[in-house]
Amino acid sequence: MIGILQAARCLAAAAALCASRPQEAASRPAAAADSSALFRAGCEKLESGDALAGVDLLLSAVTRQPENDEYLIRLLEAYVRAGQPETACRVLDNALQADSRRLRVRLAGARHAAGAADWRRVELLLGPALEQLDPPDMLLLAEARRQTAGAGAARALLEGALKRWPACEALWLAILDDALRGGRPVAALRMVREAVRAAGPLPSLHLRAAQAHFALGRILGNTCIRACPHGREGQFDGDWLLLERHGEGSDFLCCPADSAVYQLRRALDGGLDEPAAHVLHARIWLTARKPQIAMQIVRAREAALLKADDPEVLAGLIDVALAADALPEFLAYLRAAAQRDSARATEILRDGYVRLAERYGERGEVRLYHEWLERAVAEVPRDVGLRLRLADALWDAGQRVAAVEHYRRLIELSPEHPQRVRIAERVASEADGG
């Protein structure tokens, strides 16, 4: 304990020197103040938004009671919120050097590091405590392994964790999502069967089975017509889903268990209410060439789906709206996706505007076709290929003055363009009056 106390006092003194403002004796509580009172006061300052004052008070509390994990964890948080993450790291490393058994402190530091996407530090903090980790912390370490050593290392860690917790749903989902993300749907289906044996037929596992079947193109599976005298559409009949009535009698088009729609319906009927499930449901009907049904699914849950923190969900909304010819919704979803992903906003808008232009072109609305191509070019004015496409479209529509403006800009951007001779001829012919 003496060693811990000495180490804590040393690191506290070092931290004080690193603080971004002078430490004034008048601002400190009396030396005799109780450490718990200092801790409470520091937490209040932290929650009120005064992180620097929180650092002062919490540092005093840690100095008086260095073995208290809760005090140290809050001090680390205060340093991070005060914009001093490097100091937090030094304080944490010194504390662990004095006593490496402080698991709660390790975990707190790892979560701060994960928030900053410092995955190597997450690995350094959690790796030595591997045998002490619970499943949630094991998932954090797996993500660190995936980021630093690759998907194979993360998968090996998760497989080892499943031997310790064979019925843990979160671990199964992590390894299944890794397989689906890595383009291994067959392996995912095999693992779903293992997971069902270990943890039961959970709705979340049915969703992963549906995603795997969808990736394999088994949307409806090997359908058949079956007589079900008392059946109704959407009902399960053993290992079959009665998708829709066939004819006027009691015959139904049925989908087998080895299909995306069957597994998804099992997930939804089991109470799963996740954005990914609803978007997959819409995509299934889209693939079945029933875009209006897909759009009904999207509209029924639009508000929740737009809040989802998943780019694939917004991509699904965009695809469904375009296929259903719901162009105002398409544009709203597109802009929501661009706002959500600022790093790719220009790319998202450009691609979306081109898709919208093409749809208007298919409908024969030439003015709107040109307008949305213009907007796409405005997003990426140095995109020579897109500008040429717009210029040619304007030329073919007889809008040659506008076309020439784009041709000239194109040649400025790419003087050695492969079609420069054709472009020059058009510019010259317009200059000569046709």
Coordinates of C-alpha atoms in Angstrom, one line a residue:
M1 CA 0.0 0.0 0.0
I2 CA 2.9 2.4 0.8
G3 CA 4.2 1.9 -2.7
I4 CA 0.8 2.7 -4.2
L5 CA 0.5 5.8 -2.1
Q6 CA 4.0 7.1 -3.1
A7 CA 3.3 6.4 -6.8
A8 CA 0.0 8.1 -6.7
R9 CA 1.5 11.2 -5.0
C10 CA 4.2 11.3 -7.7
L11 CA 1.8 11.0 -10.6
A12 CA -0.6 13.5 -9.0
A13 CA 2.3 16.0 -8.7
A14 CA 3.2 15.3 -12.4
A15 CA -0.3 15.8 -13.5
A16 CA -0.6 19.1 -11.7
L17 CA 2.5 20.4 -13.6
C18 CA 0.8 19.3 -16.9
A19 CA -2.5 21.1 -16.1
S20 CA -3.4 23.9 -18.6
R21 CA -3.8 26.6 -16.0
P22 CA -1.9 27.6 -12.8
Q23 CA -2.9 25.9 -9.6
E24 CA -3.8 28.6 -7.1
A25 CA -3.7 27.7 -3.4
A26 CA -6.8 29.8 -2.7
S27 CA -8.9 27.7 -5.1
R28 CA -8.1 24.4 -3.4
P29 CA -10.3 23.1 -0.6
A30 CA -8.7 22.9 2.9
A31 CA -6.1 20.2 3.2
A32 CA -8.1 18.5 5.9
A33 CA -11.2 18.1 3.7
D34 CA -12.6 14.6 3.5
S35 CA -11.6 12.8 0.3
S36 CA -15.2 11.7 -0.3
A37 CA -16.3 15.4 -0.1
L38 CA -13.6 16.3 -2.6
F39 CA -14.8 13.5 -4.9
R40 CA -18.4 14.6 -4.7
A41 CA -17.4 18.2 -5.4
G42 CA -15.2 17.1 -8.3
C43 CA -18.0 15.1 -9.8
E44 CA -20.4 18.0 -9.5
K45 CA -18.0 20.3 -11.3
L46 CA -17.5 17.7 -14.0
E47 CA -21.2 17.3 -14.6
S48 CA -21.7 21.1 -14.7
G49 CA -19.2 21.3 -17.5
D50 CA -16.2 22.7 -15.6
A51 CA -13.8 19.9 -16.3
L52 CA -10.7 21.8 -15.2
A53 CA -12.2 22.5 -11.8
G54 CA -13.2 18.8 -11.7
V55 CA -9.6 17.8 -12.4
D56 CA -8.4 19.9 -9.4
L57 CA -10.8 18.4 -6.9
L58 CA -10.6 14.8 -8.2
L59 CA -6.8 15.0 -8.2
S60 CA -7.0 16.0 -4.5
A61 CA -9.3 13.1 -3.8
V62 CA -7.0 10.6 -5.5
T63 CA -4.0 12.0 -3.7
R64 CA -5.7 11.3 -0.4
Q65 CA -7.1 7.9 -1.3
P66 CA -5.0 6.5 -4.3
E67 CA -6.3 2.9 -4.0
N68 CA -9.9 4.0 -4.7
D69 CA -10.7 2.8 -8.3
E70 CA -13.8 5.0 -8.6
Y71 CA -11.9 8.1 -7.7
L72 CA -9.1 7.4 -10.2
I73 CA -11.6 6.5 -13.0
R74 CA -13.4 9.8 -12.6
L75 CA -10.1 11.6 -12.6
L76 CA -9.3 10.0 -15.9
E77 CA -12.6 11.0 -17.3
A78 CA -12.0 14.6 -16.1
Y79 CA -8.7 14.8 -17.9
V80 CA -10.2 13.5 -21.1
R81 CA -13.1 16.0 -20.9
A82 CA -10.7 18.8 -20.1
G83 CA -8.9 18.1 -23.4
Q84 CA -5.9 16.4 -21.7
P85 CA -6.0 12.8 -22.8
E86 CA -2.2 12.5 -22.8
T87 CA -2.2 13.3 -19.1
A88 CA -4.9 10.8 -18.5
C89 CA -2.8 8.2 -20.2
R90 CA 0.2 9.0 -18.0
V91 CA -1.8 8.9 -14.8
L92 CA -3.4 5.5 -15.8
D93 CA 0.0 4.0 -16.8
N94 CA 1.6 5.0 -13.6
A95 CA -1.3 3.6 -11.5
L96 CA -1.1 0.3 -13.4
Q97 CA 2.6 0.2 -13.0
A98 CA 2.1 0.5 -9.3
D99 CA -0.6 -2.2 -9.2
S100 CA -1.4 -4.0 -12.4
R101 CA -4.4 -5.8 -10.8
R102 CA -6.8 -2.8 -11.0
L103 CA -9.1 -4.3 -13.6
R104 CA -11.8 -1.6 -13.3
V105 CA -9.2 1.0 -14.0
R106 CA -7.9 -0.9 -17.1
L107 CA -11.4 -1.2 -18.4
A108 CA -12.1 2.5 -18.0
G109 CA -8.9 3.4 -19.8
A110 CA -9.7 1.0 -22.6
R111 CA -13.2 2.5 -23.1
H112 CA -11.6 6.0 -23.3
A113 CA -9.1 4.7 -25.8
A114 CA -11.9 3.1 -27.9
G115 CA -13.8 6.4 -27.9
A116 CA -10.7 8.0 -29.4
A117 CA -10.2 5.0 -31.8
D118 CA -6.9 4.3 -30.2
W119 CA -7.2 0.6 -30.8
R120 CA -3.5 -0.2 -30.1
R121 CA -3.9 1.2 -26.6
V122 CA -7.1 -0.8 -26.1
E123 CA -5.1 -3.9 -26.9
L124 CA -2.3 -2.9 -24.5
L125 CA -4.7 -2.4 -21.7
L126 CA -7.0 -5.4 -22.2
G127 CA -4.7 -8.0 -23.6
P128 CA -2.9 -8.6 -20.3
A129 CA -6.2 -9.1 -18.5
L130 CA -7.7 -11.5 -21.1
E131 CA -8.7 -14.2 -18.6
Q132 CA -10.5 -11.7 -16.4
L133 CA -12.7 -10.1 -19.1
D134 CA -16.4 -10.5 -19.3
P135 CA -18.2 -10.9 -22.7
P136 CA -18.8 -7.2 -23.2
D137 CA -15.1 -6.4 -22.6
M138 CA -14.1 -9.3 -24.7
L139 CA -16.1 -7.8 -27.6
L140 CA -14.2 -4.5 -27.1
L141 CA -10.9 -6.4 -27.2
A142 CA -12.0 -8.3 -30.3
E143 CA -12.7 -5.0 -32.1
A144 CA -9.2 -3.8 -31.1
R145 CA -7.8 -7.0 -32.6
R146 CA -9.8 -6.6 -35.7
Q147 CA -8.5 -3.0 -36.1
T148 CA -4.8 -3.8 -35.3
A149 CA -4.3 -7.4 -36.4
G150 CA -7.1 -8.2 -38.8
A151 CA -10.3 -10.1 -38.9
G152 CA -8.7 -13.4 -38.4
A153 CA -7.2 -12.4 -35.0
A154 CA -10.6 -11.1 -33.9
R155 CA -12.3 -14.2 -35.0
A156 CA -9.8 -16.4 -33.1
L157 CA -10.4 -14.4 -30.0
L158 CA -14.2 -14.7 -30.3
E159 CA -14.0 -18.4 -30.9
G160 CA -12.0 -18.8 -27.8
A161 CA -14.5 -16.7 -25.9
L162 CA -17.4 -18.9 -27.1
K163 CA -15.7 -21.9 -25.5
R164 CA -16.0 -20.0 -22.1
W165 CA -19.6 -18.7 -22.8
P166 CA -21.2 -21.0 -25.4
A167 CA -24.7 -19.6 -24.9
C168 CA -23.7 -15.9 -25.0
E169 CA -25.8 -14.2 -27.7
A170 CA -23.6 -11.1 -28.0
L171 CA -20.5 -13.2 -28.8
W172 CA -22.4 -15.3 -31.4
L173 CA -23.7 -12.1 -33.1
A174 CA -20.2 -10.6 -33.2
I175 CA -18.7 -13.6 -34.9
L176 CA -21.7 -14.0 -37.2
D177 CA -21.6 -10.3 -38.2
D178 CA -17.8 -10.7 -38.9
A179 CA -18.6 -13.6 -41.3
L180 CA -21.4 -11.7 -43.0
R181 CA -19.2 -8.5 -43.3
G182 CA -16.4 -10.6 -44.7
G183 CA -18.6 -12.1 -47.4
R184 CA -18.8 -15.6 -45.9
P185 CA -22.5 -16.3 -45.9
V186 CA -22.1 -20.1 -46.0
A187 CA -19.9 -20.1 -42.9
A188 CA -22.4 -17.8 -41.3
L189 CA -25.2 -20.3 -41.9
R190 CA -23.1 -23.1 -40.4
M191 CA -22.4 -20.9 -37.3
V192 CA -26.1 -20.0 -37.0
R193 CA -26.9 -23.7 -36.6
E194 CA -24.2 -24.0 -33.9
A195 CA -25.5 -20.9 -32.2
V196 CA -29.1 -22.2 -32.2
R197 CA -28.0 -25.5 -30.6
A198 CA -26.1 -23.6 -27.9
A199 CA -28.3 -20.6 -27.2
G200 CA -31.7 -21.4 -28.7
P201 CA -33.6 -20.1 -31.8
L202 CA -33.2 -16.4 -30.9
P203 CA -34.8 -13.8 -33.2
S204 CA -31.4 -12.2 -33.7
L205 CA -30.0 -15.5 -35.0
H206 CA -33.0 -15.8 -37.4
L207 CA -32.0 -12.3 -38.7
R208 CA -28.4 -13.3 -39.4
A209 CA -29.7 -16.5 -41.2
A210 CA -32.0 -14.2 -43.3
Q211 CA -29.0 -12.0 -44.1
A212 CA -26.9 -15.0 -45.1
H213 CA -29.6 -16.4 -47.4
F214 CA -30.2 -13.0 -48.9
A215 CA -26.4 -12.8 -49.7
L216 CA -26.6 -16.2 -51.4
G217 CA -29.6 -15.1 -53.5
R218 CA -32.0 -17.4 -51.7
I219 CA -34.7 -14.7 -51.3
L220 CA -37.7 -16.9 -51.5
G221 CA -35.9 -20.2 -51.7
N222 CA -37.2 -23.2 -53.6
T223 CA -40.9 -22.3 -53.4
C224 CA -43.8 -24.6 -54.0
I225 CA -47.5 -24.6 -54.2
R226 CA -49.1 -26.3 -51.2
A227 CA -52.7 -26.8 -50.1
C228 CA -53.5 -25.3 -46.7
P229 CA -57.3 -25.4 -46.2
H230 CA -57.2 -23.2 -43.1
G231 CA -54.1 -21.2 -43.9
R232 CA -53.7 -17.5 -44.4
E233 CA -51.0 -15.3 -46.0
G234 CA -48.0 -14.8 -43.7
Q235 CA -48.7 -17.8 -41.6
F236 CA -46.2 -20.5 -40.8
D237 CA -47.0 -24.1 -41.5
G238 CA -44.2 -26.2 -40.0
D239 CA -41.0 -25.4 -42.0
W240 CA -43.0 -23.4 -44.6
L241 CA -44.1 -19.8 -44.8
L242 CA -47.4 -19.2 -46.6
L243 CA -46.3 -16.2 -48.6
E244 CA -49.3 -15.5 -50.7
R245 CA -52.5 -17.2 -51.9
H246 CA -52.3 -19.0 -55.2
G247 CA -55.5 -18.8 -57.2
E248 CA -59.0 -18.7 -55.6
G249 CA -58.8 -21.9 -53.5
S250 CA -56.7 -23.0 -50.5
D251 CA -53.4 -23.2 -52.4
F252 CA -50.5 -21.0 -51.3
L253 CA -47.1 -20.1 -52.6
C254 CA -44.9 -21.4 -49.8
C255 CA -41.3 -20.5 -49.0
P256 CA -39.0 -23.0 -47.2
A257 CA -36.9 -22.5 -44.0
D258 CA -33.8 -22.1 -46.3
S259 CA -34.9 -18.7 -47.5
A260 CA -34.4 -15.1 -46.5
V261 CA -38.1 -14.3 -46.2
Y262 CA -38.8 -17.3 -44.0
Q263 CA -36.0 -16.5 -41.6
L264 CA -36.7 -12.8 -41.5
R265 CA -40.4 -13.5 -40.7
R266 CA -39.3 -15.7 -37.8
A267 CA -37.1 -12.9 -36.5
L268 CA -39.9 -10.3 -36.8
D269 CA -42.5 -12.6 -35.3
G270 CA -40.1 -13.3 -32.5
G271 CA -40.2 -9.6 -31.5
L272 CA -37.1 -8.3 -33.2
D273 CA -37.5 -4.6 -34.0
E274 CA -34.2 -3.5 -35.4
P275 CA -33.7 -1.1 -38.4
A276 CA -31.5 -3.7 -40.2
A277 CA -34.4 -6.2 -40.0
H278 CA -37.0 -3.8 -41.4
V279 CA -34.7 -2.7 -44.2
L280 CA -33.9 -6.3 -45.1
H281 CA -37.7 -7.0 -45.2
A282 CA -38.1 -4.1 -47.6
R283 CA -35.2 -5.3 -49.8
I284 CA -36.7 -8.8 -49.9
W285 CA -39.9 -7.4 -51.5
L286 CA -37.8 -5.2 -53.7
T287 CA -36.0 -8.2 -55.0
A288 CA -39.3 -9.9 -55.5
R289 CA -40.2 -7.1 -57.8
K290 CA -42.8 -5.5 -55.5
P291 CA -41.3 -2.1 -54.8
Q292 CA -44.6 -0.6 -53.6
I293 CA -44.8 -3.2 -50.7
A294 CA -41.1 -2.4 -49.9
M295 CA -41.9 1.3 -49.8
Q296 CA -44.9 0.6 -47.5
I297 CA -42.5 -1.1 -45.0
V298 CA -40.1 1.8 -45.1
R299 CA -42.8 4.5 -44.7
A300 CA -44.3 2.6 -41.7
R301 CA -41.0 2.9 -39.8
E302 CA -39.4 5.9 -41.5
A303 CA -38.8 8.0 -38.4
A304 CA -37.0 5.2 -36.6
L305 CA -35.0 4.1 -39.7
L306 CA -33.7 7.6 -40.3
K307 CA -32.3 7.7 -36.8
A308 CA -30.4 4.4 -37.2
D309 CA -26.7 4.7 -36.8
D310 CA -26.0 2.4 -39.7
P311 CA -25.1 3.5 -43.3
E312 CA -26.5 0.3 -44.7
V313 CA -30.0 1.3 -43.4
L314 CA -30.0 4.6 -45.1
A315 CA -28.6 3.0 -48.3
G316 CA -31.5 0.6 -48.2
L317 CA -34.0 3.5 -47.8
I318 CA -32.5 5.2 -50.8
D319 CA -32.6 2.1 -53.0
V320 CA -36.2 1.3 -52.0
A321 CA -37.5 4.8 -52.6
L322 CA -35.9 5.0 -56.1
A323 CA -37.2 1.6 -57.1
A324 CA -40.7 2.6 -55.9
D325 CA -40.4 5.9 -57.9
A326 CA -40.9 7.8 -54.6
L327 CA -38.6 10.5 -55.7
P328 CA -39.2 13.1 -53.0
E329 CA -38.5 10.5 -50.3
F330 CA -35.4 9.4 -52.3
L331 CA -34.0 12.9 -52.2
A332 CA -34.8 13.3 -48.5
Y333 CA -33.1 10.0 -47.7
L334 CA -30.1 10.9 -49.8
R335 CA -29.6 14.2 -48.0
A336 CA -30.0 12.5 -44.7
A337 CA -27.2 10.0 -45.7
A338 CA -24.9 12.9 -46.8
Q339 CA -25.5 14.7 -43.6
R340 CA -24.8 11.6 -41.5
D341 CA -21.5 10.9 -43.3
S342 CA -19.8 14.2 -43.8
A343 CA -16.6 12.6 -45.0
R344 CA -18.4 11.1 -48.0
A345 CA -21.1 13.7 -48.4
T346 CA -20.0 14.9 -51.8
E347 CA -19.7 11.4 -53.2
I348 CA -23.1 10.4 -51.8
L349 CA -24.8 13.4 -53.3
R350 CA -23.1 13.1 -56.6
D351 CA -24.0 9.5 -57.0
G352 CA -27.6 10.1 -55.8
Y353 CA -28.1 13.1 -58.2
V354 CA -26.9 11.0 -61.1
R355 CA -29.3 8.2 -60.2
L356 CA -32.1 10.7 -59.9
A357 CA -31.2 12.2 -63.3
E358 CA -31.2 8.8 -64.9
R359 CA -34.7 8.1 -63.5
Y360 CA -36.0 11.3 -64.9
G361 CA -34.3 10.4 -68.2
E362 CA -36.1 7.0 -68.2
R363 CA -39.4 8.9 -67.7
G364 CA -38.6 11.2 -70.7
E365 CA -38.4 14.3 -68.5
V366 CA -35.4 15.8 -70.3
R367 CA -35.4 19.1 -68.4
L368 CA -35.2 17.4 -65.0
Y369 CA -32.6 15.0 -66.4
H370 CA -30.3 17.9 -67.3
E371 CA -31.1 19.7 -64.0
W372 CA -30.0 16.9 -61.8
L373 CA -26.9 16.2 -63.9
E374 CA -26.0 19.9 -63.4
R375 CA -26.4 19.4 -59.7
A376 CA -24.1 16.4 -59.8
V377 CA -21.5 18.3 -61.7
A378 CA -21.8 21.2 -59.2
E379 CA -20.9 18.7 -56.4
V380 CA -17.7 17.5 -58.2
P381 CA -16.8 20.2 -60.7
R382 CA -13.5 18.5 -61.6
D383 CA -15.1 15.2 -62.6
V384 CA -14.3 15.3 -66.3
G385 CA -16.4 12.2 -67.2
L386 CA -19.5 13.5 -65.6
R387 CA -19.1 17.0 -67.1
L388 CA -18.7 15.3 -70.6
R389 CA -21.9 13.4 -70.0
L390 CA -23.8 16.6 -69.2
A391 CA -22.3 18.5 -72.1
D392 CA -23.2 15.8 -74.6
A393 CA -26.7 15.6 -73.2
L394 CA -27.2 19.3 -73.6
W395 CA -25.7 19.2 -77.1
D396 CA -28.1 16.4 -78.1
A397 CA -31.0 18.4 -76.7
G398 CA -30.1 21.4 -78.8
Q399 CA -28.8 23.5 -75.9
R400 CA -25.5 24.1 -77.6
V401 CA -24.5 27.3 -75.8
A402 CA -24.8 25.6 -72.5
A403 CA -23.0 22.5 -73.8
V404 CA -20.1 24.5 -75.2
E405 CA -19.6 26.1 -71.8
H406 CA -19.1 22.7 -70.3
Y407 CA -16.9 21.5 -73.2
R408 CA -14.6 24.5 -72.7
R409 CA -14.4 23.9 -68.9
L410 CA -13.7 20.2 -69.6
I411 CA -10.7 21.0 -71.9
E412 CA -9.3 23.4 -69.3
L413 CA -9.5 20.5 -66.8
S414 CA -8.1 17.9 -69.2
P415 CA -6.2 19.4 -72.2
E416 CA -5.2 15.9 -73.4
H417 CA -8.7 14.4 -73.1
P418 CA -9.1 11.4 -75.5
Q419 CA -12.1 13.1 -77.1
R420 CA -10.6 16.5 -77.4
V421 CA -10.8 16.5 -81.2
R422 CA -14.5 15.8 -81.2
I423 CA -15.1 18.4 -78.5
A424 CA -13.0 21.0 -80.3
E425 CA -15.1 20.5 -83.5
R426 CA -18.3 21.0 -81.6
V427 CA -17.0 24.2 -79.9
A428 CA -15.7 25.5 -83.3
S429 CA -19.0 24.7 -85.1
E430 CA -21.0 26.6 -82.4
A431 CA -18.5 29.5 -82.7
D432 CA -19.0 29.6 -86.5
G433 CA -22.8 29.7 -86.0
G434 CA -23.6 26.0 -86.4

